[in-house]
Every structure is written in structure tokens, then in C-alpha cells.
XYZ file of C-alpha atoms in Angstrom:
688
model
C 81.907 133.579 75.957
C 83.127 130.329 77.478
C 82.130 128.411 80.539
C 84.839 128.395 83.165
C 85.944 124.758 83.199
C 89.661 124.512 83.972
C 91.118 121.031 83.854
C 93.132 119.598 86.751
C 96.191 117.346 86.394
C 94.255 114.357 87.792
C 91.564 114.745 85.148
C 94.181 114.989 82.391
C 96.037 111.969 83.773
C 92.861 109.830 83.874
C 91.906 110.894 80.350
C 95.387 110.304 78.894
C 95.776 106.963 80.693
C 92.369 105.731 79.503
C 92.937 106.798 75.905
C 96.423 105.265 75.879
C 95.023 102.000 77.249
C 92.303 101.944 74.604
C 94.904 102.515 71.873
C 97.023 99.653 73.238
C 93.979 97.359 73.265
C 93.100 98.349 69.705
C 96.681 97.701 68.556
C 96.712 94.359 70.391
C 93.456 93.383 68.687
C 95.232 93.432 65.326
C 98.878 92.787 66.213
C 98.526 89.941 68.738
C 96.573 87.546 66.535
C 97.634 88.372 62.964
C 95.286 87.434 60.180
C 92.447 85.040 61.074
C 93.739 82.496 58.529
C 97.220 82.475 60.049
C 95.721 82.353 63.528
C 93.702 79.279 62.489
C 96.804 77.415 61.303
C 98.734 78.533 64.379
C 95.965 77.149 66.592
C 95.956 73.883 64.644
C 99.739 73.548 64.942
C 99.636 74.294 68.671
C 96.853 71.754 69.110
C 98.816 69.156 67.123
C 101.953 69.812 69.194
C 99.976 69.379 72.407
C 98.426 66.137 71.142
C 101.832 64.809 70.062
C 103.242 65.584 73.502
C 100.311 63.740 75.125
C 100.764 60.777 72.759
C 104.476 60.571 73.602
C 103.663 60.677 77.317
C 101.074 57.907 76.866
C 103.538 55.851 74.803
C 106.196 56.243 77.528
C 103.690 55.044 80.133
C 102.784 51.972 78.050
C 106.345 51.029 77.134
C 107.628 51.547 80.686
C 106.029 48.233 81.662
C 105.005 46.268 78.598
C 103.940 43.037 80.360
C 101.496 45.004 82.554
C 100.277 47.692 80.193
C 99.891 45.386 77.200
C 97.393 43.142 78.940
C 98.183 39.413 79.028
C 101.897 38.525 78.963
C 102.657 37.728 75.340
C 105.960 35.903 75.398
C 108.203 33.475 73.569
C 107.368 30.397 75.581
C 104.549 29.714 78.000
C 107.158 28.858 80.629
C 109.659 31.594 79.727
C 108.478 35.068 78.756
C 111.807 36.473 77.615
C 114.908 35.733 75.588
C 118.259 36.985 76.874
C 121.308 37.897 74.837
C 124.483 39.926 75.065
C 126.094 42.140 72.456
C 128.492 39.353 71.562
C 125.678 36.813 71.253
C 123.662 39.224 69.134
C 126.572 39.496 66.700
C 127.583 35.779 66.807
C 126.344 33.377 64.123
C 125.875 29.719 65.041
C 127.986 27.316 62.915
C 126.037 25.484 60.251
C 125.998 21.677 60.454
C 126.773 20.101 57.085
C 125.286 16.576 57.206
C 127.029 13.777 55.347
C 124.521 11.551 53.592
C 125.153 8.151 51.951
C 125.248 8.393 48.165
C 124.630 5.531 45.736
C 127.742 3.469 44.925
C 128.291 3.205 41.164
C 128.385 -0.345 39.869
C 128.050 -3.512 41.999
C 130.427 -4.043 44.894
C 130.805 -6.672 47.584
C 129.544 -4.177 50.236
C 126.456 -3.395 48.231
C 125.731 -7.043 47.586
C 126.097 -7.998 51.242
C 124.088 -5.016 52.443
C 121.287 -5.678 49.993
C 121.186 -9.392 50.841
C 121.021 -8.524 54.559
C 117.973 -6.291 53.986
C 116.219 -9.056 51.977
C 116.940 -11.610 54.647
C 115.379 -9.284 57.234
C 112.405 -8.074 55.279
C 111.485 -10.956 52.952
C 112.616 -14.124 54.764
C 112.516 -12.814 58.360
C 115.822 -14.508 59.048
C 117.432 -12.109 61.532
C 120.491 -14.302 62.122
C 121.314 -14.360 58.411
C 120.660 -10.669 58.137
C 122.965 -9.948 61.096
C 125.751 -12.133 59.654
C 125.522 -10.451 56.256
C 125.470 -6.958 57.890
C 128.569 -7.780 59.983
C 130.362 -9.069 56.899
C 129.431 -5.902 54.963
C 130.667 -3.639 57.771
C 134.265 -4.868 57.315
C 134.321 -4.402 53.559
C 135.848 -1.367 51.938
C 133.178 1.245 51.269
C 132.262 4.916 51.732
C 132.238 6.088 55.390
C 128.568 6.982 55.168
C 127.696 3.509 53.900
C 129.826 1.898 56.541
C 127.992 3.967 59.170
C 124.708 2.655 57.776
C 126.055 -0.884 58.071
C 127.111 -0.300 61.694
C 123.672 1.101 62.523
C 121.976 -1.905 60.902
C 124.263 -4.331 62.732
C 123.464 -2.712 66.114
C 119.715 -2.649 65.416
C 119.658 -6.351 64.328
C 121.747 -7.407 67.349
C 119.436 -5.496 69.672
C 116.414 -7.213 68.131
C 118.106 -10.601 68.595
C 118.898 -9.562 72.199
C 122.627 -10.106 71.856
C 124.025 -7.392 74.123
C 127.610 -8.413 73.632
C 127.287 -7.994 69.886
C 125.500 -4.649 70.426
C 128.255 -3.376 72.708
C 130.960 -4.574 70.313
C 129.538 -2.817 67.310
C 128.567 0.303 69.378
C 132.207 0.587 70.375
C 133.187 0.437 66.699
C 130.499 2.988 65.813
C 131.538 5.418 68.549
C 135.142 5.204 67.408
C 134.664 5.469 63.646
C 131.317 7.127 62.786
C 131.422 10.911 62.101
C 128.589 12.662 64.017
C 127.747 14.628 60.823
C 126.825 11.460 58.937
C 123.038 11.231 58.733
C 120.507 8.575 58.091
C 117.568 10.413 56.626
C 117.821 13.737 58.498
C 119.166 12.409 61.830
C 122.726 11.763 62.928
C 123.630 8.092 62.389
C 125.759 8.137 65.539
C 122.730 9.312 67.581
C 120.608 6.504 66.113
C 123.325 3.970 66.932
C 123.446 5.236 70.543
C 119.702 5.087 71.014
C 119.580 1.543 69.583
C 122.461 0.399 71.812
C 121.356 2.039 75.094
C 119.326 -0.901 76.417
C 122.353 -3.198 75.984
C 124.853 -0.848 77.667
C 125.399 -1.076 81.428
C 123.443 1.611 83.285
C 126.561 3.087 84.850
C 128.254 3.282 81.484
C 125.450 4.859 79.471
C 126.135 8.501 80.457
C 129.816 8.175 79.657
C 129.125 6.532 76.282
C 126.532 9.230 75.434
C 128.725 12.183 76.476
C 130.162 12.619 72.995
C 126.702 12.649 71.427
C 125.302 15.108 74.017
C 128.300 17.404 73.574
C 127.876 17.469 69.802
C 124.124 17.904 70.133
C 124.259 20.872 72.568
C 127.073 22.382 70.490
C 124.720 22.304 67.506
C 127.118 19.942 65.688
C 124.738 16.988 65.592
C 122.133 16.794 62.810
C 118.662 16.293 64.263
C 115.162 16.545 62.702
C 113.607 19.991 62.397
C 116.185 22.044 60.512
C 116.723 25.746 61.357
C 114.797 27.079 64.389
C 111.838 29.433 63.791
C 109.339 31.382 65.906
C 105.693 30.438 65.653
C 102.602 31.643 67.466
C 100.826 28.882 69.325
C 97.392 28.319 67.846
C 94.630 29.687 70.087
C 97.170 31.313 72.410
C 98.786 34.759 72.628
C 102.195 33.134 73.142
C 105.059 32.674 70.702
C 107.439 29.737 70.902
C 110.421 28.339 69.095
C 109.029 25.682 66.752
C 110.700 22.242 67.107
C 110.189 18.962 65.231
C 108.292 16.400 67.336
C 110.835 13.768 66.236
C 113.655 15.857 67.728
C 111.761 16.113 71.016
C 111.133 12.343 70.996
C 114.830 11.583 70.317
C 115.914 13.887 73.138
C 113.418 12.337 75.540
C 114.645 8.788 74.699
C 118.242 9.873 75.237
C 117.665 11.677 78.540
C 115.411 8.915 79.881
C 117.684 6.071 78.775
C 120.772 7.673 80.281
C 119.086 8.953 83.432
C 120.484 12.359 82.416
C 122.765 14.038 84.935
C 121.959 17.581 86.069
C 124.635 19.194 83.947
C 122.996 17.799 80.820
C 119.752 19.649 81.694
C 121.646 22.941 81.959
C 123.422 22.289 78.688
C 120.190 21.472 76.893
C 118.540 24.607 78.440
C 121.351 26.700 77.031
C 120.934 24.870 73.732
C 117.200 25.747 73.725
C 117.989 29.387 74.566
C 120.373 29.565 71.640
C 117.749 28.070 69.358
C 115.154 30.625 70.555
C 117.714 33.357 70.007
C 118.400 32.078 66.506
C 114.689 31.807 65.812
C 114.221 35.374 67.047
C 117.129 36.544 64.910
C 115.561 34.893 61.871
C 112.289 36.697 62.689
C 113.597 40.245 63.278
C 116.723 40.191 61.122
C 119.154 41.223 63.856
C 118.874 41.373 67.626
C 118.667 44.986 68.896
C 121.455 46.134 71.199
C 120.485 49.830 71.624
C 117.552 49.543 74.024
C 117.439 51.638 77.232
C 117.078 50.119 80.672
C 114.070 52.197 81.816
C 111.631 51.384 79.002
C 110.852 48.813 76.361
C 111.789 49.588 72.753
C 109.345 48.165 70.225
C 110.780 46.590 67.044
C 108.989 44.954 64.099
C 109.068 41.171 64.051
C 107.551 39.442 60.999
C 104.209 41.214 61.269
C 104.224 41.301 65.065
C 106.335 43.136 67.633
C 109.437 42.556 69.750
C 109.815 44.521 72.975
C 113.494 44.889 73.952
C 114.942 46.225 77.175
C 118.461 46.382 78.575
C 119.067 44.476 81.812
C 122.714 45.548 82.182
C 125.101 47.512 80.028
C 125.849 44.466 77.883
C 122.805 42.221 78.188
C 119.278 42.511 76.851
C 115.956 40.771 77.084
C 113.291 40.387 74.434
C 109.544 40.059 74.845
C 107.297 39.129 71.903
C 104.053 41.123 71.574
C 101.001 41.032 69.395
C 100.563 44.284 67.483
C 96.836 44.319 68.242
C 97.513 43.922 71.969
C 99.907 46.860 72.102
C 97.626 49.096 70.018
C 94.708 48.268 72.324
C 96.837 49.144 75.368
C 97.884 52.410 73.718
C 94.284 53.411 72.973
C 93.266 52.660 76.556
C 96.136 54.775 77.899
C 95.270 57.725 75.650
C 91.600 57.540 76.657
C 92.572 57.497 80.319
C 94.762 60.571 79.828
C 92.207 62.332 77.573
C 95.149 62.862 75.242
C 93.121 62.909 72.019
C 90.408 65.572 71.672
C 87.135 64.564 70.091
C 87.513 63.853 66.390
C 91.248 63.084 66.545
C 92.711 59.602 66.099
C 96.185 58.072 66.321
C 97.366 56.199 63.234
C 100.319 54.020 64.299
C 100.869 52.661 60.808
C 101.101 56.119 59.231
C 99.029 55.230 56.167
C 95.459 54.880 57.482
C 94.039 57.697 55.336
C 90.494 56.595 56.261
C 91.032 58.247 59.675
C 91.336 61.668 58.033
C 94.004 64.185 57.151
C 97.348 64.154 59.001
C 97.697 66.915 61.591
C 101.272 67.954 62.237
C 104.461 65.994 61.624
C 105.036 62.264 62.032
C 105.731 60.747 65.419
C 108.778 58.483 65.590
C 107.596 56.479 68.591
C 109.678 53.345 68.059
C 111.439 51.377 65.283
C 108.183 49.479 64.811
C 106.193 52.734 64.507
C 108.434 55.269 62.755
C 105.546 57.126 61.088
C 102.797 57.326 63.672
C 100.419 60.160 62.744
C 97.670 62.174 64.434
C 94.696 62.475 62.069
C 91.392 64.338 61.941
C 88.640 63.924 59.314
C 87.583 67.609 59.370
C 90.632 69.873 59.613
C 88.781 72.654 57.767
C 86.206 72.847 60.571
C 88.967 73.297 63.158
C 90.484 76.098 61.081
C 87.112 77.814 60.719
C 86.485 77.583 64.460
C 89.900 79.084 65.251
C 89.368 81.876 62.725
C 85.946 82.620 64.224
C 87.399 82.746 67.742
C 90.116 85.116 66.531
C 87.544 87.440 65.000
C 85.457 87.366 68.192
C 88.538 88.073 70.332
C 89.535 90.914 68.045
C 86.011 92.346 68.157
C 85.913 91.959 71.937
C 89.223 93.820 72.335
C 88.026 96.607 70.062
C 84.784 96.909 72.050
C 86.824 96.869 75.261
C 89.096 99.584 73.827
C 86.060 101.724 73.008
C 84.626 101.057 76.454
C 87.916 102.033 78.143
C 88.100 105.200 76.040
C 84.503 106.085 76.876
C 85.001 105.226 80.536
C 88.132 107.377 80.732
C 86.330 110.318 79.137
C 83.323 109.818 81.418
C 85.566 109.507 84.474
C 87.461 112.635 83.497
C 84.211 114.560 83.090
C 82.901 113.110 86.353
C 86.046 114.244 88.164
C 85.744 117.666 86.541
C 82.073 117.885 87.497
C 82.817 116.806 91.063
C 85.601 119.369 91.320
C 83.381 122.076 89.895
C 80.578 121.145 92.290
C 82.958 121.392 95.227
C 84.195 124.746 93.979
C 80.621 125.847 93.321
C 79.505 124.872 96.793
C 82.378 126.814 98.267
C 81.546 129.784 96.053
C 77.860 129.381 96.915
C 78.526 129.493 100.648
C 80.734 132.547 100.186
C 78.202 134.224 97.873
C 75.253 133.508 100.151
C 77.188 134.850 103.119
C 77.939 138.048 101.231
C 74.435 138.344 99.844
C 72.933 137.835 103.304
C 75.179 140.429 104.930
C 74.207 143.162 102.445
C 70.422 143.278 103.131
C 70.982 142.594 106.811
C 73.392 145.488 107.044
C 70.904 147.763 105.259
C 68.037 146.688 107.515
C 70.149 147.162 110.660
C 71.303 150.591 109.512
C 67.789 151.811 108.740
C 66.455 150.279 111.968
C 69.103 152.196 113.974
C 68.204 155.439 112.158
C 64.540 154.927 112.926
C 65.350 154.092 116.534
C 67.501 157.195 116.967
C 64.967 159.463 115.241
C 67.283 160.463 112.459
C 64.773 159.351 109.756
C 62.919 162.638 109.915
C 60.483 163.072 107.066
C 61.837 159.939 105.254
C 59.879 157.444 107.290
C 57.918 156.212 104.298
C 61.103 155.738 102.260
C 62.752 153.951 105.182
C 59.810 151.595 105.526
C 59.828 150.822 101.776
C 63.591 150.165 101.870
C 63.283 147.841 104.856
C 60.509 145.941 103.095
C 62.564 145.713 99.880
C 65.655 144.432 101.691
C 63.519 141.954 103.665
C 62.060 140.621 100.405
C 65.557 140.331 98.986
C 66.603 138.454 102.094
C 63.600 136.162 101.698
C 64.574 135.366 98.102
C 68.053 134.410 99.278
C 66.608 132.137 101.959
C 64.260 130.587 99.392
C 67.256 129.929 97.102
C 69.092 128.207 99.953
C 66.051 126.066 100.744
C 65.616 125.172 97.061
C 69.275 124.249 96.849
C 68.870 122.006 99.870
C 65.928 120.229 98.194
C 67.911 119.781 94.983
C 70.819 118.303 96.926
C 68.435 115.753 98.447
C 67.119 114.847 94.969
C 63.650 116.352 95.527
C 61.724 118.239 92.846
C 60.046 121.599 93.266
C 56.352 121.224 94.155
C 54.014 123.854 92.676
C 51.038 125.049 94.724
C 48.382 125.629 92.076
C 45.746 128.295 92.828
C 43.369 130.570 90.937
C 45.134 133.799 90.003
C 44.013 137.106 88.468
C 46.582 137.371 85.688
C 46.372 141.114 85.169
C 46.921 141.892 88.841
C 49.663 139.274 89.129
C 51.533 140.476 86.047
C 51.281 144.156 87.043
C 52.797 143.249 90.412
C 55.609 141.265 88.792
C 56.186 144.001 86.205
C 56.449 146.589 88.957
C 59.085 144.550 90.798
C 60.979 143.995 87.559
C 60.905 147.718 86.736
C 62.115 148.553 90.235
C 65.024 146.112 89.853
C 65.963 147.709 86.519
C 65.706 151.180 87.980
C 68.066 150.262 90.821
C 70.531 148.908 88.269
C 70.168 152.023 86.043
C 68.953 149.876 83.138
C 66.138 150.529 80.697
C 63.175 148.204 81.097
C 60.465 147.408 78.576
C 57.481 145.458 79.848
C 54.844 144.445 77.391
C 52.042 142.066 76.579
C 51.825 140.725 73.034
C 50.413 143.447 70.698
C 49.716 145.650 73.725
C 50.925 149.089 74.721
C 54.454 149.405 76.042
C 56.293 152.004 78.092
C 60.041 152.354 78.656
C 61.597 153.232 81.996
C 65.157 154.431 82.425
C 67.168 155.932 85.183
C 64.972 156.835 88.082
C 61.755 156.973 86.036
C 58.914 154.684 86.938
C 56.598 152.474 84.962
C 53.117 153.885 84.375
C 50.797 152.104 86.781
C 47.914 152.453 84.323
C 49.553 150.318 81.686
C 47.164 147.754 80.185
C 48.162 144.309 78.936
C 46.263 143.206 75.891
C 46.826 140.661 73.096
C 45.263 139.606 69.818
C 43.257 137.111 71.855
C 41.794 139.706 74.140
C 42.507 140.543 77.690
C 45.039 138.295 79.449
C 42.515 136.100 81.205
C 42.023 132.362 81.625
C 40.355 129.812 83.823
C 42.625 127.707 85.962
C 45.678 128.652 87.952
C 49.360 128.374 88.745
C 51.801 128.907 91.608
C 51.865 132.725 91.670
C 54.833 132.989 94.003
C 56.872 130.406 92.119
C 56.301 132.056 88.733
C 57.028 135.457 90.305
C 60.356 134.150 91.559
C 61.083 132.636 88.152
C 60.459 135.941 86.312
C 62.489 137.952 88.842
C 65.329 135.387 88.638
C 65.377 135.806 84.842
C 65.452 139.624 85.251
C 68.160 139.356 87.934
C 70.289 137.050 85.739
C 70.074 139.503 82.814
C 70.986 142.440 85.061
C 73.923 140.715 86.747
C 75.638 138.758 83.979
C 74.671 139.971 80.513
C 76.170 143.445 80.557
C 72.974 144.655 78.866
C 71.749 148.267 78.813
C 68.130 147.352 78.082
C 65.886 144.580 79.427
C 62.637 143.383 77.769
C 59.946 141.473 79.716
C 57.310 140.040 77.379
C 54.232 137.917 78.198
C 51.578 136.372 76.009
C 48.948 133.623 76.080
C 49.097 131.163 73.180
C 46.035 129.608 71.563
C 46.812 126.265 73.270
C 46.535 127.706 76.758
C 50.258 128.170 77.370
C 51.643 131.215 79.206
C 54.807 132.417 77.437
C 57.182 134.595 79.492
C 60.250 136.044 77.762
C 63.158 138.048 79.180
C 65.506 139.467 76.515
C 68.609 141.640 76.798
C 71.018 143.347 74.423
C 74.116 142.057 76.173
C 76.991 139.782 75.116
C 74.830 136.666 74.629
C 75.568 132.963 75.269
C 77.362 130.651 72.761
C 75.173 127.909 71.274
C 77.185 125.001 72.693
C 76.940 126.379 76.229
C 73.252 127.251 76.329
C 72.154 123.943 77.794
C 74.695 124.200 80.627
C 73.513 127.535 82.011
C 70.559 125.834 83.704
C 72.880 123.586 85.758
C 73.387 124.555 89.415
C 76.407 126.807 90.131
C 77.251 127.289 86.433
C 78.966 130.645 85.797
C 80.058 132.026 82.425
C 83.602 133.210 82.041
C 83.862 136.913 82.841
C 81.053 136.770 85.388
C 83.139 135.529 88.296
C 83.381 139.038 89.781
C 79.627 139.538 89.885
C 77.666 138.569 92.940
C 75.171 135.737 92.979
C 74.684 132.156 94.102
C 74.656 130.453 90.680
C 71.234 128.898 91.401
C 68.886 131.380 89.714
C 68.427 129.695 86.333
C 68.504 126.197 87.903
C 65.552 127.218 90.104
C 63.760 128.671 87.062
C 64.081 125.320 85.336
C 62.718 123.472 88.391
C 59.718 125.826 88.565
C 58.998 125.318 84.871
C 59.199 121.550 85.235
C 56.911 121.646 88.284
C 54.275 123.362 86.086
C 54.832 120.891 83.226
C 56.581 123.540 81.151
C 59.986 124.259 79.644
C 62.641 126.934 79.708
C 65.045 127.609 76.863
C 67.702 129.990 75.540
C 67.044 131.704 72.185
C 68.420 134.498 70.088
C 66.377 137.735 70.336
C 64.133 138.699 67.461
C 66.535 141.499 66.539
C 69.856 142.874 67.692
C 72.486 141.378 70.034
C 71.999 139.637 73.347
C 70.000 136.612 74.361
C 66.393 135.696 75.160
C 65.318 133.275 77.908
C 61.839 131.915 77.310
C 59.657 129.994 79.761
C 56.520 128.206 78.589
C 53.994 127.113 81.221
C 50.783 125.239 80.258
C 47.903 126.687 82.302
C 44.260 127.504 81.755
C 42.180 124.358 81.268
C 45.299 122.243 80.885
C 46.451 120.641 84.131
C 50.162 121.025 84.910
C 52.452 118.121 84.091
C 54.822 117.031 86.841
C 57.824 115.505 85.069
C 61.083 114.180 86.471
C 63.376 115.114 83.603
C 64.095 118.717 82.542
C 62.616 120.018 79.263
C 65.382 122.212 77.950
C 65.635 123.625 74.481
C 68.620 125.472 73.006
C 67.328 127.160 69.865
C 69.027 129.648 67.613
């Protein structure tokens, strides 16, 4: 036999949806993350990619405004922080000046003799007039151009010392006309030395015109001056770089500009000359001037151990800004800290070979030509991998637990919906059943009352009175069931009214009612006490009123009490359930007192029985077995029996009979000297 539990489409939908969701979660737990090892490397790669993106953003912020972001302005000259050049100037190479130096004359010549005698006259005898005469005589002799230039220079210097301006101007005119600017005395142009020696003797208005040739050659880088090739040097104790120049060159330029009261155009020409020298010094430092820099950011290039920041000003012109490597790295670290770009434990290696910072994480970062192999490093990559693997395992476990929870919740929800539906159906059936059950005894009572009123009862008055009483008792049981149902709906337990009871009298009364119920249903009834006499009633026969109830422990007697009416209802409900739903032909009512003071009441039948898996459910309110839908009843009988047993601290269970087919319902109630136990939870037992 099966319990009638049809499943609705809503219940199936909830169950299928929940189970499908749990399967999807279980599949996602394994498919979404892959193996924990792969998930660890994937997490590390994602973390490295995020860090690299943050580093690039920080680098862009720093290089967008190098002079501000890099701290103090680190520039080429204290007065000029940049060097400008165009593409053409970056590719152009300044012409090299090949100085012409005087070389020794082989053998003894008239020029050499006069020149040597002039030097002795000046140095040893301090006779400037003789020295000047000898130098003038040597200057007209045939000799190498470089030696003749030396003679001219000596003549001008001696004349200037003797304060003979006419002689100075005469020989300066000869020098300006015949001396090649490339001829040097020491490492300085002989023509420049002649000009500087002659300047005091030249008229002030004429000095600029006479010096124009020298200035033009000088600013065109065709005049040998002290200092050689330009070079960039960092000023000691200063963050600035400057183009190194020989102090002698600066002194010569100052004498020239001061002596000639230099016109404004000379200043511009010398400024351009200085810019070219800085450009050449920068070229010598970096190899070649960059011409591929953008206009919106500075591009950082290596420059002899330091850095060159380059930025385009127009399409064809560029500006350079010298930086200290330490300054830029400090600015970069500050920017990354401000952006929180590097998680704890990570470091940025701009050089690409600082293995002391840890293992490289991810690929190199090509930030700039000066930093082509910047690397993100971490000293404990294995710990990061272990953490990611652990998180993956926890996520997988959490999804599996969630999948199990969803599956359980869907099953529970489906059963809850089924139970709610069944309760609604049971309530409807209960109302209909109670209405029918109430009408039957009422109709009988009304009919017999009308017969009595009309005098048609005749000699059957006693039978009429007994029938009215029986139907009234039946009506009372129905009302009691309704009241008990109302209490159960409100969550209240049955309360037993304990009183002293004569067990023999009580059981004979209950046995008589049970026999009467069996007789009305045309069923055989056997009512016995353990090891006592028994008598069978069938059809319209009656139970012998002299039957005695005895046991191996003596007469059924005890001290204490129980709720006589409640236990009576419980026994009659068990009898009624067997008569209505079992299909049995014989009913057995058995009572005994155990040694522990427990009253055992058993009702057995030889009907169809109850499957093991459904025995616990028959004590639930409104539960009906399949095949019993056509029988009358409220579906509360066994539920009320359970409540009465619990109120007495006892239990009720379903068992197999000792022999033959059918089922046995057994109620155990502790009485006698044992006080009843009032428990909240049902004590149900389904035994085979």
C-alpha cells in the first residue's frame, strides 16, 4: 500500500530547477578554475599584468612633466635648463679645426738667428728696442708662415710694451692681412693673440671692425681656442650639468668683448656658438641626438651613466633636459607609492638585473630607451602561488557546498510545497468529512426523536434510547476530534487529566464499547488480557460480561492513575482505524501491565497491513493510505492517539502482528507509581 502523495507541476519544477542549479554549481566548481596549480599561475600572471599596467601609468605621469615630477630641475646649465636642436642639427657634424703649429726649421737660417737674438735681447739683456728691431727684421725674412706669424705676434707684443701705437697698428695690419686664423701659438690662434695684444693701440671706433674677422671665425668654430672638444660635466655639489669650457677660453673671450665694447649682434652670435658647443657636448655624451620623441611626454635616454629627457617642441625641433638617474628613480618610487601600484612585497627593478629584489614576475617592461628591461620582482613567488591555490580550493569547496545546499533546499522546498498542498487538501477533506460525519448521527437522532414524539416507537423504547445515546456519543467523539484538531493547529499539546482509576472497571467498559463497534461492523472481536481468558464475538453476538482480565502478575491493578477518557478515546480510535481502513475480518484488543509499571494496549488486525517506509507517516494529521479515500473519517484518529500517548509520557508504534497478516498498533503508557512524562516531541517507533 502507498500513501497518496501526487506531485504537482510546481513541485516538480522547483525540484528540477534546484537540482539543475546544483549541478551547474558543481560543474563550475571544477570547470571555472581548472587545476589549483594552473589557477595559481593564472592569478600570478593577472597580478603581474595589473602591476605592469599601474607601473606604465605611473611612468606616464612622471614623464609627462619631468622638471616637476623629478624634483629639482636638473639641467644643462644653471641659467638654461634645456638644449634645443632640429633634425638637421642633430644630423650635422661641426667642421673640425686643424691648427697649424710652427715646426722647427732644419739648419740655421737668417730668420732663426734674428728671432733667437730678439728673444735673448728681451729676456737676458732687457733691451726692448733691440728686441723689437730684431723681430721686425726677422718678420721680413723668408720663412714658414707659422714662424712668420710668430714673428708678427712678437713684434706687436714688443711694440705694445714700448707703447708705440703706430708700430702696433702697422704690424697688426700686416698680421690681419697675412696670418691664417688656423695658425696657433701653443693651443690658441695666433691671429687672436695678435688682436688682443693690439687692441689697446687701435682706435676705439675701429676695434670692432678690426675684430670682425676674428669673431666670425671664432663663432664659426674655425678659430683654435683653448679647451679642445666640448664635453658635458656635472657641476660639483650641484644637480646641474654644464658644458665644460677652459678658463683660458673664457678669459680670452672676456678680453675681446670688453676691449671691443662688443656690439649686440656679437652676443647673439656667441650665444649660438655656446648652444652649438652644448649640443656637441651632448652629442658626445649620448652618441646621437634623439629625433623620435613625442610632444606630450618626455622620452628618457641613457647619457654616460645619467639620463637625457627629450621632448618635441614642434614637428622638427626638440629640447633636451639632463637628469640624474637617482632623481628620476626617486620620483618614480614616490609616484608608485602614491598610486598604490605595487602590492606589498613587490618591487620595481628599472635596471633589469637587480636579482637581490627577488624573482622576476611577468615579462620585461620597455619603459624608455634608458630602461628597456624594467622588471617587477618579488622575493617569494612560491608563497603567492600557494595562496592562489589555497583560494581556488576554498572557492571550489564553497561552490560544492553551495551546490549541495541548493540541492537540499530544492528538495526541502519541493517537500514543503507538497506538504502544504496536502495539508490544504486534507483540510478541505476534513471539513467535508466532518460535515458528513456530523450529519449521520444527527439524522439518526432526529429520526428517532420524531418516532418517539409521534409514538411510533412502541415496545422499542429501550432500543431507541440506547441508539440515541450511542449516536450522541459518536457525535461527541466527532466534536472532540474537531476541538483536538483546533488545538493542534494552534501548536498546543494535549493535556492529560490524571485521576485514580479502577482498571478492571475501566477496561471492561472500553472492551464493551470496542465489541459493540465490531458488532456493528460485522467483524470478529477478540478482547483479552495477557494470559487471561478470551472470548470471541462475531455477527450480532455479544461479549460475555463476566469475562475476567488476569495476567501472570496477578489481577490488573496498580496504584496511581491516568486520564480515563483520553485513553478510552485512544483505544476506540485504534479500533475505529482498524475497522475503517484495514479491510480486516478480525480485530484483537490486548492489554497487559509490564513489570516496569507500563500499561501496554495493542490493537491488531488481519488486514492488508502498512508498508515499513510509510509506518511513521500514518500518525501525521490527515494522512490517508491509498485505497482508503472512499472510506469515511477525518484523518485525525491516529494523530490524536499519538498526542494522548505523548501527554501520558508514552509512545505509540506500528508493528507486525505476532502471527498472520495485518498490522498491530501498540501504545505504551507509563502509569502506576511512575509519574507521566509530558514531552514536546513525539515518541514514534516503526518496528517490524
